[in-house]
Coordinates of C-alpha atoms in Angstrom, one line a residue:
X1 CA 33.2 -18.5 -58.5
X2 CA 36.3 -16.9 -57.5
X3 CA 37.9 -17.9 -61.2
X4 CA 35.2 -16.0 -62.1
X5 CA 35.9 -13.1 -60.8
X6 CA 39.6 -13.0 -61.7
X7 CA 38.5 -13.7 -64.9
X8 CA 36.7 -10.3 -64.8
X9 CA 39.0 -8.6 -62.8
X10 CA 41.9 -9.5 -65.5
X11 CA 39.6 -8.9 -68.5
X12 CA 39.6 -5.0 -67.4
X13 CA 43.5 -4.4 -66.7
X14 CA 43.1 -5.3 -63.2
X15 CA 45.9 -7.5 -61.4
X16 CA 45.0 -9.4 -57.8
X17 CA 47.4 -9.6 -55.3
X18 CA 45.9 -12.0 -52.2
X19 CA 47.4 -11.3 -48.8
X20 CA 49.5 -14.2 -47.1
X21 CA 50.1 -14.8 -43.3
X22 CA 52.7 -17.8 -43.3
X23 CA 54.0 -17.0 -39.8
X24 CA 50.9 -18.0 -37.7
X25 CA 47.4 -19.2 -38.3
X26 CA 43.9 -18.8 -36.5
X27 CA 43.2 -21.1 -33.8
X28 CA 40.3 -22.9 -36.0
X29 CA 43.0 -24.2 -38.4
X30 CA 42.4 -27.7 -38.5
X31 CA 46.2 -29.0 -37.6
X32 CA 45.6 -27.0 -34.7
X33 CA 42.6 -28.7 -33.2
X34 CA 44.0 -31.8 -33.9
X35 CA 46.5 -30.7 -31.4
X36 CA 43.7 -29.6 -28.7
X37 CA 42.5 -32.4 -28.8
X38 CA 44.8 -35.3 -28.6
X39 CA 48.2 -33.2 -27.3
X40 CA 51.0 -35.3 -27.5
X41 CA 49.7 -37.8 -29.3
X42 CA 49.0 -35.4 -32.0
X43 CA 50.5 -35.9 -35.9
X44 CA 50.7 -32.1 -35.9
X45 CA 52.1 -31.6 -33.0
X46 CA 55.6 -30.4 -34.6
X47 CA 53.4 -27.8 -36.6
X48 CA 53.7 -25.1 -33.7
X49 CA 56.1 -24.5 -30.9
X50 CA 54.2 -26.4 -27.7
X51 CA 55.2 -26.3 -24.5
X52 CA 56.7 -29.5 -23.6
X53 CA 55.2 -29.6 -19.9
X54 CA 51.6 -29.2 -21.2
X55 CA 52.3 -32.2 -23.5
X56 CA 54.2 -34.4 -20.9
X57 CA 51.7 -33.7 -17.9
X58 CA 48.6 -34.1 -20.8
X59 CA 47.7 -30.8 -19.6
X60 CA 45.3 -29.2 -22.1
X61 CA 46.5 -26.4 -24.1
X62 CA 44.3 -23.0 -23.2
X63 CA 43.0 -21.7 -27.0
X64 CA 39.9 -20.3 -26.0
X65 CA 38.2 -17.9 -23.6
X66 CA 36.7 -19.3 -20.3
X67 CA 37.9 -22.0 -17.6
X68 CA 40.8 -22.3 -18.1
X69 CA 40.9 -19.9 -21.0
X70 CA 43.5 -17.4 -21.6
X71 CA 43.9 -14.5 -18.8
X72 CA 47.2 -12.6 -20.0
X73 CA 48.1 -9.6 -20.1
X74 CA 48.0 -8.5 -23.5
X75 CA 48.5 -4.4 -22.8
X76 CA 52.2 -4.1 -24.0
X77 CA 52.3 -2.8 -27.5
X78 CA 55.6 -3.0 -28.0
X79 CA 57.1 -6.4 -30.1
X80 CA 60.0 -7.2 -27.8
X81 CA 57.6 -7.3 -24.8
X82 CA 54.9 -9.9 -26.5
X83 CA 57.9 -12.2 -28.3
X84 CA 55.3 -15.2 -27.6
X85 CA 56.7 -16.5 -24.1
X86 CA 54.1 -15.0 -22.6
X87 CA 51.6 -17.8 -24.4
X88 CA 53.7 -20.5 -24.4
X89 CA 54.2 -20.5 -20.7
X90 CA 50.6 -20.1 -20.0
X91 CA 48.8 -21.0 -22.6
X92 CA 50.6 -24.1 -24.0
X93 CA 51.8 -22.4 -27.6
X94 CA 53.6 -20.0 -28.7
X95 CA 50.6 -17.4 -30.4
X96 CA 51.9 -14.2 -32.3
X97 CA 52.1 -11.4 -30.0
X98 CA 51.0 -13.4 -27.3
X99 CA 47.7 -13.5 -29.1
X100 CA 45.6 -16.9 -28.0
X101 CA 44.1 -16.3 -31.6
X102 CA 47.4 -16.6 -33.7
X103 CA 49.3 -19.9 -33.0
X104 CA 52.8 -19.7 -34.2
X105 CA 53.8 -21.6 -37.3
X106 CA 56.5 -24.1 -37.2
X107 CA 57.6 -23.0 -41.0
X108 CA 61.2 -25.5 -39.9
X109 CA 59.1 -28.1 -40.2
X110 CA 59.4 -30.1 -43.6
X111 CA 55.6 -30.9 -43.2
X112 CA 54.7 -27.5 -42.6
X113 CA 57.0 -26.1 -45.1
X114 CA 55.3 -28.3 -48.0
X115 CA 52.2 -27.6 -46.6
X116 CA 52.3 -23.7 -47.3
X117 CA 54.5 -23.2 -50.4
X118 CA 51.7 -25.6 -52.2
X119 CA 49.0 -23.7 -50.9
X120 CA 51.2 -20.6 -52.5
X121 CA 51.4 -22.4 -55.7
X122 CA 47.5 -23.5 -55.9
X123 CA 46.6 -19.5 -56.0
X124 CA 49.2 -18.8 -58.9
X125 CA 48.1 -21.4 -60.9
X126 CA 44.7 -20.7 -60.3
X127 CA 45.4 -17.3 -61.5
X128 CA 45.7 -14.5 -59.2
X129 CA 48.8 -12.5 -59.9
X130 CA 51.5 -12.2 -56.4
X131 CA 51.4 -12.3 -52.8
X132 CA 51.5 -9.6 -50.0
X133 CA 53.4 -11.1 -47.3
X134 CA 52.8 -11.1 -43.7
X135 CA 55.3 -10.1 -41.3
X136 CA 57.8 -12.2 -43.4
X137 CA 60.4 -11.3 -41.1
X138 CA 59.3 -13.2 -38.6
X139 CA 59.9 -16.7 -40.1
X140 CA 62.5 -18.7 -38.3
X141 CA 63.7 -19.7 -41.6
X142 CA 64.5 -16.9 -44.0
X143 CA 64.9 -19.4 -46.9
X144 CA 61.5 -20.0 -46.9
X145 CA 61.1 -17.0 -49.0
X146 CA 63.8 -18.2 -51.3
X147 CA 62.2 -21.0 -52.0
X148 CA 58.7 -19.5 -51.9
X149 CA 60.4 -17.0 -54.5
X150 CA 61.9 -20.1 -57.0
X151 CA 58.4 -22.0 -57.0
X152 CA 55.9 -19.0 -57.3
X153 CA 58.1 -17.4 -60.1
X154 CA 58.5 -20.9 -61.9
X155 CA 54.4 -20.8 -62.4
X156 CA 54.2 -17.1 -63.2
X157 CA 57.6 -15.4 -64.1
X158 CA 55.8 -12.1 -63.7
X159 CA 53.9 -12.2 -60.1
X160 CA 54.5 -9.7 -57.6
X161 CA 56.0 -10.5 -54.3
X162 CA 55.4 -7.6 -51.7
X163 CA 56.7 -8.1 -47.8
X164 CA 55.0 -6.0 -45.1
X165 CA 58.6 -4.7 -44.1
X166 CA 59.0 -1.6 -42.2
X167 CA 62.4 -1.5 -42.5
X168 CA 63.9 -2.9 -45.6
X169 CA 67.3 -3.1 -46.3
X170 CA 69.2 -4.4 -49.8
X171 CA 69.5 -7.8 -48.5
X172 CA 65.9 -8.7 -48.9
X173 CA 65.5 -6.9 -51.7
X174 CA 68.4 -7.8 -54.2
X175 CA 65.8 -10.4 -55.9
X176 CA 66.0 -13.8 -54.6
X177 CA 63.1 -13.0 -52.0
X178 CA 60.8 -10.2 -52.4
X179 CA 60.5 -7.4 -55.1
X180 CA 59.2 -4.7 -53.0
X181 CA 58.1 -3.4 -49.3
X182 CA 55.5 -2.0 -48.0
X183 CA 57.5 1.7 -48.3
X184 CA 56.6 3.3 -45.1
X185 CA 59.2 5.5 -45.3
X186 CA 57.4 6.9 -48.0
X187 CA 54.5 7.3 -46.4
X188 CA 56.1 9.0 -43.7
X189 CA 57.8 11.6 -45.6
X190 CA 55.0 12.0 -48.0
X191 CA 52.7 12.4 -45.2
X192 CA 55.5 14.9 -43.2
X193 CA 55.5 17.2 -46.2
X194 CA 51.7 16.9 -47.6
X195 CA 50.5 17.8 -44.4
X196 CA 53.0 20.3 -43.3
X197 CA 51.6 22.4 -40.5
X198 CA 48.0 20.5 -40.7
X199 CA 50.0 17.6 -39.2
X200 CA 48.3 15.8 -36.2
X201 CA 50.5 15.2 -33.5
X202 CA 48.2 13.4 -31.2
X203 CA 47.0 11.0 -34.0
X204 CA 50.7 10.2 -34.2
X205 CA 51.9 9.5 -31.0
X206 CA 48.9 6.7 -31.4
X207 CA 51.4 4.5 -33.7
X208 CA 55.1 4.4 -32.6
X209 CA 56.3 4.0 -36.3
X210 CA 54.8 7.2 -37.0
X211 CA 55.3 9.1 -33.4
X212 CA 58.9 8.8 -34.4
X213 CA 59.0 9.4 -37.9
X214 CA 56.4 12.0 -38.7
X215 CA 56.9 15.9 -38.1
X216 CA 56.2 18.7 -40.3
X217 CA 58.6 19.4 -43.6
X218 CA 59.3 21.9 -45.6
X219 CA 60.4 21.7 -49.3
X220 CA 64.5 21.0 -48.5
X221 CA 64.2 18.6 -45.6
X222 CA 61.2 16.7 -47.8
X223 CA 64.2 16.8 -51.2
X224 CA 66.5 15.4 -48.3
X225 CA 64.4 12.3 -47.8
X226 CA 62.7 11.6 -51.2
X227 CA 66.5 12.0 -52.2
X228 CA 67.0 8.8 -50.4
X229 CA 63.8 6.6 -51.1
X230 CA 64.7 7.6 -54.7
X231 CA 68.4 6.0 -53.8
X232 CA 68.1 3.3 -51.5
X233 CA 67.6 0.4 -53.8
X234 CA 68.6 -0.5 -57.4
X235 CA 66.0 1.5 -59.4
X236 CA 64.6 -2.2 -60.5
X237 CA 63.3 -2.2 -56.9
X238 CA 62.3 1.8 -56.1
X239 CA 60.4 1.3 -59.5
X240 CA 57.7 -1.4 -58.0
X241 CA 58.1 -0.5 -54.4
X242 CA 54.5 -0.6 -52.7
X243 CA 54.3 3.6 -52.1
X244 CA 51.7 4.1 -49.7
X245 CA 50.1 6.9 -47.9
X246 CA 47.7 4.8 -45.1
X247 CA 47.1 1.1 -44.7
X248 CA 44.9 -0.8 -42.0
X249 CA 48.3 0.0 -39.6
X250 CA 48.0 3.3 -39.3
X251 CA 45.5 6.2 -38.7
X252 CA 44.0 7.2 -41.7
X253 CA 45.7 9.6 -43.8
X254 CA 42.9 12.7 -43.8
X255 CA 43.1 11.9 -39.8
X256 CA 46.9 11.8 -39.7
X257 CA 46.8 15.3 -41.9
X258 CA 44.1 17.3 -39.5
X259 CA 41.3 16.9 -41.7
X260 CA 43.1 18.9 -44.4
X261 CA 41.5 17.5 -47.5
X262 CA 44.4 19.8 -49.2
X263 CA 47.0 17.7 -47.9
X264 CA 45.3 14.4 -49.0
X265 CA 45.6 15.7 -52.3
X266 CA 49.0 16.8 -52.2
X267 CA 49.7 13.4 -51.1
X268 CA 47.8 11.7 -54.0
X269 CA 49.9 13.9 -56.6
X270 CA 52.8 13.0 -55.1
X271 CA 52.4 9.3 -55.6
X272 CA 50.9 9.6 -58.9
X273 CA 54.8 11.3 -60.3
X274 CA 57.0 9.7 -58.6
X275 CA 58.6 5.8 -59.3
X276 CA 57.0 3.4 -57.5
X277 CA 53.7 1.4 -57.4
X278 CA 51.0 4.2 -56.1
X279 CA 48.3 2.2 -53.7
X280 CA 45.5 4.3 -52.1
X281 CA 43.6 2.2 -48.8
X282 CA 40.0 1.6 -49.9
X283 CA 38.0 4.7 -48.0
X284 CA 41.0 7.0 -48.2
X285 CA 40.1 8.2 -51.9
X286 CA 36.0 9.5 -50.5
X287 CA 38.2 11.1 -47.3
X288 CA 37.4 8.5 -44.5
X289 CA 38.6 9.2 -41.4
X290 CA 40.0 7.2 -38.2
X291 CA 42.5 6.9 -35.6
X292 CA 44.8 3.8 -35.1
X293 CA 43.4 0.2 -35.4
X294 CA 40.5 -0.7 -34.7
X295 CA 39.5 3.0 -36.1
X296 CA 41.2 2.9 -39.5
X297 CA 39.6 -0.7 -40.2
X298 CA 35.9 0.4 -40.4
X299 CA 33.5 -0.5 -43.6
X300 CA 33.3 1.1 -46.5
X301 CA 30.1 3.6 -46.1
X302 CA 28.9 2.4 -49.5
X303 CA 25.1 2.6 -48.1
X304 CA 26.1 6.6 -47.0
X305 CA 27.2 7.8 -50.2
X306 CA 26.3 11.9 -48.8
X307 CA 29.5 11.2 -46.6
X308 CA 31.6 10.5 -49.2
X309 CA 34.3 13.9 -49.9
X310 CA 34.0 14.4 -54.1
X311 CA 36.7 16.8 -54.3
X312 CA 39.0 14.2 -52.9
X313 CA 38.0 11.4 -54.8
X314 CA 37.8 13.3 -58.3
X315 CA 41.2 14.6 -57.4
X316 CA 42.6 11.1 -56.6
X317 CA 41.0 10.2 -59.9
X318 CA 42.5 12.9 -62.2
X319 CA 45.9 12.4 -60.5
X320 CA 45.9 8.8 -61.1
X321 CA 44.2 8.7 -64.7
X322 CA 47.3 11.2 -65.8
X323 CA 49.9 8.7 -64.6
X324 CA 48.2 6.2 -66.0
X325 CA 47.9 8.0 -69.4
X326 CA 51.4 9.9 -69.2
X327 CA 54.0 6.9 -69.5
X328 CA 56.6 9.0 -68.4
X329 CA 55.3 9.4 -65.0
X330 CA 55.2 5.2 -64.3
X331 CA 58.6 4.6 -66.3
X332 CA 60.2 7.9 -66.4
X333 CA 63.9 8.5 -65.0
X334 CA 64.0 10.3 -61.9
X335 CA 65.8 13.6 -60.7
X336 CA 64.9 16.4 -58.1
X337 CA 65.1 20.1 -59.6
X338 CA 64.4 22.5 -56.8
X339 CA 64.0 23.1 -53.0
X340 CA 63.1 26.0 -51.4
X341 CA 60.8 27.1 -48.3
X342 CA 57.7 25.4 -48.7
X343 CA 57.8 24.2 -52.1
X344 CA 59.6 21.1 -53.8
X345 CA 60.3 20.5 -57.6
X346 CA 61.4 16.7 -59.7
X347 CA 61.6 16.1 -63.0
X348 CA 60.7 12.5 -64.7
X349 CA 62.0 11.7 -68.4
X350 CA 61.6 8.9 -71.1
X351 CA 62.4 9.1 -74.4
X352 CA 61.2 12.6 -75.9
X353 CA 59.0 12.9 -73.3
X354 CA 59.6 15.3 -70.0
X355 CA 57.4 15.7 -66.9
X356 CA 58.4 18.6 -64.5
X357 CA 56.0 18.2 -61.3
X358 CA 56.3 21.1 -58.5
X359 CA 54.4 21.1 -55.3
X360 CA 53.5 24.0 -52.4
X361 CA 52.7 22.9 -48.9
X362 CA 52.5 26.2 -47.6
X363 CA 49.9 28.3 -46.3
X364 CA 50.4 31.2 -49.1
X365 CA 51.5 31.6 -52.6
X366 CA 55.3 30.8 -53.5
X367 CA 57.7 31.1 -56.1
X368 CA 60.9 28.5 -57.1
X369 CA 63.9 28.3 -58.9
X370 CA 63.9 25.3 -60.6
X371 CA 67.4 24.2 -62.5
X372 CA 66.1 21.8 -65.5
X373 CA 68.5 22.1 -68.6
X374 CA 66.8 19.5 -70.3
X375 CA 63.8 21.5 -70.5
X376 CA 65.7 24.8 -72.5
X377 CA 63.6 26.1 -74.9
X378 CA 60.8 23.6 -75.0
X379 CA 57.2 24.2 -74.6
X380 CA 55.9 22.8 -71.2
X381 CA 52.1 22.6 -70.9
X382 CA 50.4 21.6 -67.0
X383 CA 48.3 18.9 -67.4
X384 CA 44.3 19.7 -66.0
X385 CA 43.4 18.7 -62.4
X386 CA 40.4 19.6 -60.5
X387 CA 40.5 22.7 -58.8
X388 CA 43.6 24.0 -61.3
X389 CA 42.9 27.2 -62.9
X390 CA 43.4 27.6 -66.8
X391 CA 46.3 25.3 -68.2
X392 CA 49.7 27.1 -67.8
X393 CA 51.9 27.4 -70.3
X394 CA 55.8 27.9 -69.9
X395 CA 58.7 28.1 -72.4
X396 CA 62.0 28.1 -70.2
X397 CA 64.5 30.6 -71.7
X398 CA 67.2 29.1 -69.7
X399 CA 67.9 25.7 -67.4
X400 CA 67.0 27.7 -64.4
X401 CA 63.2 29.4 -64.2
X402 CA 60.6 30.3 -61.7
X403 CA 57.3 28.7 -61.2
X404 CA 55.0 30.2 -59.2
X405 CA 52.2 28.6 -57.1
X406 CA 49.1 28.7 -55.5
X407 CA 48.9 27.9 -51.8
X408 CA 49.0 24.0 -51.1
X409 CA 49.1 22.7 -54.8
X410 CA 50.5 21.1 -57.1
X411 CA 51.0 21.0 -60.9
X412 CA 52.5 18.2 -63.8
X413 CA 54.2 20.1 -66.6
X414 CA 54.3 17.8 -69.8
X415 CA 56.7 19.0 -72.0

């Protein structure tokens, strides 16, 4: 049945990516309740990290709730202070984040090792098209992902390898482990300049990530750090990183942005013209709201369909149907063209064809200066998205012209 569906999936353009968690399992994984119930004398017992006590006294490990079932103190929300001693002191295993839920893997363990990367290989053959990695960085043994890398790519040259890193750096991503990261930077600047002033503080401070990252910007200070996501990494890598604006981490976007639907928008356009792999969290494009997890994890209203926000979703639509259309937007060379008070300006090239994108965050209309010699003398026509007045024509007369916008929009310029 699931062949089936992939079989659909691929048979309209669409591409599968199946999320992996390597570094820990659920407590029902079978290895595991080998290990509850015959401890030491366990063949799996080398498949987590045990405490050696509980398996020299016979004393039972504490999985589940009730007599004598976990009682920790799972309040701290911060990494370093839930490293897993916690749980293997008291409960008998090391469990991620002190979780009783999430045993620790052993991934050292040859067994264990074999055991995963073949389970990685049976979804590539079977046809589904990369992995999204779970907190990869927390593997023991980094060349796990080396290896994972060399046997997924031998079955499909082409799949996809995305690690949920908050931080990455060039080492992980010069292409013997993963191709791209989950880029919350980007979301954080996108998010810091889409919002602006609509910005929610309080909805913030809920997630340290963004408490520290995410403050209102204006059109400079938002050139300043697109500048260096554009940058970063060898353009191979900023061209497939995983550009998001929400995920099941982090407060919803409309949420994070004050309920201004504007800003969602902004946001969408934003992705849709800049390098990168655009991905929108199911429930963001019909304006869901929610604070941090549990309340950005809630189901899809697809029985409430009078809840759903139109404007957002035919926006998101538009704005993604014109990338998709408008080659130069997915493949196009990069460059920023302007920066000034509230308003931002790149341009994208390929070929013959040029794509001059300007944005407005602020609260009134604005004007720019945008420097673009490449676009002397040519014709430069904005491409129709909801909401947009009558198409705008503009025939630069010399490599540095104004464009004028509308409070808190945006427009494409195809020239």
């Amino acid at each position: 049945a699931f062949r089936e569906l992939l079989d659909a999936a691929h048979a309209r353009g669409i591409r599968v990516v199946i999320d992996g968690v390597f570094n820990h399992c659920g407590r029902g994984f079978w290895p595991f309740h080998n290990v509850l119930e015959m401890g030491a004398e366990s063949p799996y017992r080398d498949w987590f990290f045990l405490n050696p006590e509980f398996l020299r006294t016979g004393r039972p490990l504490r999985a589940y709730d009730g007599p004598p079932g976990p009682a920790l103190d799972l309040s701290a929300t911060d990494l370093g202070a839930r490293d897993g001693t916690a749980s293997l002191r008291d409960l008998g295993y090391q469990a991620w984040w002190d979780l009783p839920a999430l045993p620790k893997l052993n991934v050292g363990n040859p067994e264990v090792r074999e055991y995963l990367l073949g389970a990685a290989e049976h979804w590539i053959r079977l046809g589904v098209d990369g992995w999204r990695l779970d907190v990869p960085e927390e593997l023991e043994d980094p060349d796990f992902w080396r290896e994972f890398r060399r046997r997924i790519r031998a079955i499909n040259p082409d799949a996809y390898i995305l690690a949920e890193i908050w931080f990455p750096n060039e080492e992980v991503l010069r292409g013997d482990q993963y191709d791209a990261a989950m880029n919350y930077p980007f979301l954080t600047a996108v998010a810091s300049f889409a919002g602006g002033v609509h910005v929610d503080e309080s909805i913030a401070a809920q997630h340290g990530w963004l408490a520290a990252n995410l403050q209102p910007l204006d059109g400079p200070a938002f050139a300043d750090q697109l500048g260096q996501l554009m940058t970063q990494f060898d353009a191979a890598v900023t061209s497939v990183q995983y550009n998001l604006v929400g995920s099941h981490d982090t407060p919803r976007i409309l949420s994070i942005l004050g309920g201004d639907a504007d800003g969602v928008r902004l946001a969408a356009l934003i992705q849709a013209t800049l390098p990168g792999a655009p991905a929108v969290y199911y429930g963001d494009e019909i304006g869901m709201t929610g604070s941090i997890d549990p309340g950005a994890r809630g189901a899809f209203p697809w029985e409430e369909p009078e809840t759903w926000d139109e404007t957002i979703r035919d926006y998101l639509r538009a704005a993604f149907r014109l990338r998709h259309e408008q080659r130069v937007l997915r493949r196009g060379t990069f460059r920023l063209a302007g920066a000034q008070g509230p308003m931002v300006a790149w341009v994208r090239w390929l070929g013959d064809t040029t794509a001059l994108v300007v944005v407005n965050n602020g609260e009134s209309a604005s004007t720019l200066t945008v420097e673009a010699p490449e676009l002397l003398s040519r014709t430069l026509v904005s491409a129709p998205l909801p909401g947009d007045p009558a198409p705008v024509t503009l025939q630069p007369g010399s490599a540095r012209f104004d464009v004028s916008l509308p409070a808190r929009t945006g427009r494409v310029f195809i020239a």
